[in-house]
Amino acid sequence: MDIGVLTVALAGESQEDAFAYLEEQGVGAVELGCGGFVGDDHLPPETYLDDEDAQAELLELLDDHGLYISGLSTHNNPLHPDEETASEADAELRDAIRLASQLDVPVVNGFSGLPAGGPDDSVPNWITAPWPPEHSEALDYQWEVAVEYWADLAAFADDHGVDVGLEMHPNMLIYEPRGLLRLREETNERIGANYDPSHLIWQGIDITDSIRLLGETDAIHHFHAKDTRVYDANAREKGILDTAPYTDETDRSWLFRSIGYGHGEEFWKDVVSTLRMVGFDGALSIEHEDSLTSATEGLEKAIDVLERAVFETTPGDAYWA
């Protein structure tokens, strides 16, 4: 297992400077944004797609710094009820899959997207309860839209030999593990998880149990190392569905935190051990979104914790068994 970094946190740095900095920190892998909400500062598709010379230069630069690409990211909403928005998201996602195939990158990460609650609506609608009955009807409609789209996209990904890692994220149709498994079953096994514990922690989902659940079918395609801290004093008063701005830290029920500041080292060692149990040996890609510290400090503190948590060798023979 390698420690990786989603380089969006270093978007203000050039490729060369970002890769050199990560090499200095002992990082082994990078996850590069190439569209959607995460931007494309370090991998603009128009520069690299179908351009073998540009791709060769990128791979050489990565090799010079001892890095490889764990995944590409283009987080957007291909199920948006606005046709232009959905079409743009779909194009970004397909370009990312094509580029991943050309760069020999195994996975493209993104969101499931979220449809409207019905064919005449214009705004995505996250359904959080089955009642009143129109909400259940809206959810049924959303799944029809999602399965039709993702079955086609999954076939496209399979044609290019690339997995799709969906980040389970509230305000998207797929926000928890059972929903992910349902979509995987109704499409194909190219659809899996970009497992990000930070979004599951505040929902009350047990991290190691859900890793085991998804690991039963090898449904974890990529992993985001990102933490969350629930602040009970606020959560007891207003619950965990919190619309306060992320930068209004004192009023929020939960915050994204750097690794080690939401949960301690023991927790992350348990996560790493469980990932190994289910056969995941990819990178732990750090995503910095901690508003209480800078990107570089957040990344460096996360690297420090994960360096003590990851295993550097393969298991030996169980001579005691």
PDB file of N, CA and C in Angstrom, residues 121-155:
ATOM      1  N   ASP A 121     -39.003  18.314 -13.300  1.00  0.00           N
ATOM      2  CA  ASP A 121     -38.284  19.143 -12.335  1.00  0.00           C
ATOM      3  C   ASP A 121     -36.973  19.653 -12.933  1.00  0.00           C
ATOM      4  N   SER A 122     -36.448  20.715 -12.354  1.00  0.00           N
ATOM      5  CA  SER A 122     -35.235  21.331 -12.901  1.00  0.00           C
ATOM      6  C   SER A 122     -34.061  21.338 -11.930  1.00  0.00           C
ATOM      7  N   VAL A 123     -34.278  20.860 -10.697  1.00  0.00           N
ATOM      8  CA  VAL A 123     -33.230  20.897  -9.672  1.00  0.00           C
ATOM      9  C   VAL A 123     -33.012  19.492  -9.126  1.00  0.00           C
ATOM     10  N   PRO A 124     -31.760  19.041  -8.965  1.00  0.00           N
ATOM     11  CA  PRO A 124     -31.514  17.739  -8.337  1.00  0.00           C
ATOM     12  C   PRO A 124     -32.149  17.678  -6.955  1.00  0.00           C
ATOM     13  N   ASN A 125     -32.572  16.475  -6.578  1.00  0.00           N
ATOM     14  CA  ASN A 125     -33.353  16.319  -5.354  1.00  0.00           C
ATOM     15  C   ASN A 125     -32.819  15.114  -4.577  1.00  0.00           C
ATOM     16  N   TRP A 126     -32.181  15.386  -3.422  1.00  0.00           N
ATOM     17  CA  TRP A 126     -31.652  14.293  -2.595  1.00  0.00           C
ATOM     18  C   TRP A 126     -32.754  13.808  -1.670  1.00  0.00           C
ATOM     19  N   ILE A 127     -33.188  12.570  -1.846  1.00  0.00           N
ATOM     20  CA  ILE A 127     -34.266  11.979  -1.067  1.00  0.00           C
ATOM     21  C   ILE A 127     -33.671  11.330   0.179  1.00  0.00           C
ATOM     22  N   THR A 128     -34.117  11.750   1.351  1.00  0.00           N
ATOM     23  CA  THR A 128     -33.557  11.240   2.604  1.00  0.00           C
ATOM     24  C   THR A 128     -34.577  10.476   3.446  1.00  0.00           C
ATOM     25  N   ALA A 129     -35.828  10.361   2.985  1.00  0.00           N
ATOM     26  CA  ALA A 129     -36.844   9.632   3.743  1.00  0.00           C
ATOM     27  C   ALA A 129     -37.919   9.150   2.768  1.00  0.00           C
ATOM     28  N   PRO A 130     -38.613   8.048   3.083  1.00  0.00           N
ATOM     29  CA  PRO A 130     -39.590   7.483   2.147  1.00  0.00           C
ATOM     30  C   PRO A 130     -40.980   8.087   2.225  1.00  0.00           C
ATOM     31  N   TRP A 131     -41.178   9.013   3.120  1.00  0.00           N
ATOM     32  CA  TRP A 131     -42.520   9.579   3.328  1.00  0.00           C
ATOM     33  C   TRP A 131     -42.427  11.091   3.431  1.00  0.00           C
ATOM     34  N   PRO A 132     -43.412  11.827   2.916  1.00  0.00           N
ATOM     35  CA  PRO A 132     -44.630  11.408   2.233  1.00  0.00           C
ATOM     36  C   PRO A 132     -44.369  10.589   0.965  1.00  0.00           C
ATOM     37  N   PRO A 133     -45.369   9.886   0.462  1.00  0.00           N
ATOM     38  CA  PRO A 133     -45.183   8.885  -0.592  1.00  0.00           C
ATOM     39  C   PRO A 133     -44.525   9.417  -1.863  1.00  0.00           C
ATOM     40  N   GLU A 134     -44.719  10.709  -2.170  1.00  0.00           N
ATOM     41  CA  GLU A 134     -44.115  11.229  -3.403  1.00  0.00           C
ATOM     42  C   GLU A 134     -42.596  11.157  -3.373  1.00  0.00           C
ATOM     43  N   HIS A 135     -42.022  11.073  -2.163  1.00  0.00           N
ATOM     44  CA  HIS A 135     -40.572  10.959  -2.072  1.00  0.00           C
ATOM     45  C   HIS A 135     -40.110   9.565  -2.498  1.00  0.00           C
ATOM     46  N   SER A 136     -40.839   8.542  -2.125  1.00  0.00           N
ATOM     47  CA  SER A 136     -40.522   7.189  -2.593  1.00  0.00           C
ATOM     48  C   SER A 136     -40.676   7.096  -4.109  1.00  0.00           C
ATOM     49  N   GLU A 137     -41.722   7.723  -4.639  1.00  0.00           N
ATOM     50  CA  GLU A 137     -41.923   7.721  -6.089  1.00  0.00           C
ATOM     51  C   GLU A 137     -40.786   8.454  -6.795  1.00  0.00           C
ATOM     52  N   ALA A 138     -40.337   9.549  -6.198  1.00  0.00           N
ATOM     53  CA  ALA A 138     -39.218  10.293  -6.780  1.00  0.00           C
ATOM     54  C   ALA A 138     -37.953   9.445  -6.778  1.00  0.00           C
ATOM     55  N   LEU A 139     -37.727   8.706  -5.701  1.00  0.00           N
ATOM     56  CA  LEU A 139     -36.534   7.863  -5.623  1.00  0.00           C
ATOM     57  C   LEU A 139     -36.578   6.762  -6.675  1.00  0.00           C
ATOM     58  N   ASP A 140     -37.732   6.173  -6.882  1.00  0.00           N
ATOM     59  CA  ASP A 140     -37.871   5.153  -7.932  1.00  0.00           C
ATOM     60  C   ASP A 140     -37.519   5.747  -9.299  1.00  0.00           C
ATOM     61  N   TYR A 141     -38.014   6.949  -9.547  1.00  0.00           N
ATOM     62  CA  TYR A 141     -37.699   7.623 -10.809  1.00  0.00           C
ATOM     63  C   TYR A 141     -36.198   7.853 -10.932  1.00  0.00           C
ATOM     64  N   GLN A 142     -35.564   8.291  -9.859  1.00  0.00           N
ATOM     65  CA  GLN A 142     -34.127   8.568  -9.903  1.00  0.00           C
ATOM     66  C   GLN A 142     -33.320   7.318 -10.220  1.00  0.00           C
ATOM     67  N   TRP A 143     -33.709   6.202  -9.643  1.00  0.00           N
ATOM     68  CA  TRP A 143     -32.987   4.969  -9.925  1.00  0.00           C
ATOM     69  C   TRP A 143     -33.161   4.539 -11.388  1.00  0.00           C
ATOM     70  N   GLU A 144     -34.317   4.756 -11.943  1.00  0.00           N
ATOM     71  CA  GLU A 144     -34.516   4.442 -13.363  1.00  0.00           C
ATOM     72  C   GLU A 144     -33.555   5.262 -14.221  1.00  0.00           C
ATOM     73  N   VAL A 145     -33.454   6.559 -13.926  1.00  0.00           N
ATOM     74  CA  VAL A 145     -32.545   7.444 -14.665  1.00  0.00           C
ATOM     75  C   VAL A 145     -31.103   6.991 -14.474  1.00  0.00           C
ATOM     76  N   ALA A 146     -30.736   6.683 -13.235  1.00  0.00           N
ATOM     77  CA  ALA A 146     -29.348   6.338 -12.920  1.00  0.00           C
ATOM     78  C   ALA A 146     -28.920   5.036 -13.580  1.00  0.00           C
ATOM     79  N   VAL A 147     -29.756   4.021 -13.502  1.00  0.00           N
ATOM     80  CA  VAL A 147     -29.376   2.716 -14.059  1.00  0.00           C
ATOM     81  C   VAL A 147     -29.238   2.800 -15.569  1.00  0.00           C
ATOM     82  N   GLU A 148     -30.136   3.515 -16.218  1.00  0.00           N
ATOM     83  CA  GLU A 148     -30.033   3.670 -17.679  1.00  0.00           C
ATOM     84  C   GLU A 148     -28.719   4.339 -18.055  1.00  0.00           C
ATOM     85  N   TYR A 149     -28.351   5.418 -17.337  1.00  0.00           N
ATOM     86  CA  TYR A 149     -27.117   6.126 -17.670  1.00  0.00           C
ATOM     87  C   TYR A 149     -25.893   5.293 -17.338  1.00  0.00           C
ATOM     88  N   TRP A 150     -25.847   4.764 -16.120  1.00  0.00           N
ATOM     89  CA  TRP A 150     -24.631   4.104 -15.666  1.00  0.00           C
ATOM     90  C   TRP A 150     -24.410   2.748 -16.320  1.00  0.00           C
ATOM     91  N   ALA A 151     -25.459   2.096 -16.781  1.00  0.00           N
ATOM     92  CA  ALA A 151     -25.261   0.856 -17.541  1.00  0.00           C
ATOM     93  C   ALA A 151     -24.495   1.148 -18.828  1.00  0.00           C
ATOM     94  N   ASP A 152     -24.845   2.244 -19.486  1.00  0.00           N
ATOM     95  CA  ASP A 152     -24.147   2.623 -20.712  1.00  0.00           C
ATOM     96  C   ASP A 152     -22.726   3.076 -20.409  1.00  0.00           C
ATOM     97  N   LEU A 153     -22.555   3.877 -19.362  1.00  0.00           N
ATOM     98  CA  LEU A 153     -21.224   4.372 -19.011  1.00  0.00           C
ATOM     99  C   LEU A 153     -20.325   3.229 -18.543  1.00  0.00           C
ATOM    100  N   ALA A 154     -20.881   2.278 -17.808  1.00  0.00           N
ATOM    101  CA  ALA A 154     -20.097   1.134 -17.345  1.00  0.00           C
ATOM    102  C   ALA A 154     -19.618   0.291 -18.520  1.00  0.00           C
ATOM    103  N   ALA A 155     -20.455   0.145 -19.536  1.00  0.00           N
ATOM    104  CA  ALA A 155     -20.032  -0.585 -20.733  1.00  0.00           C
ATOM    105  C   ALA A 155     -18.917   0.167 -21.449  1.00  0.00           C
TER     106      ALA A 155
END
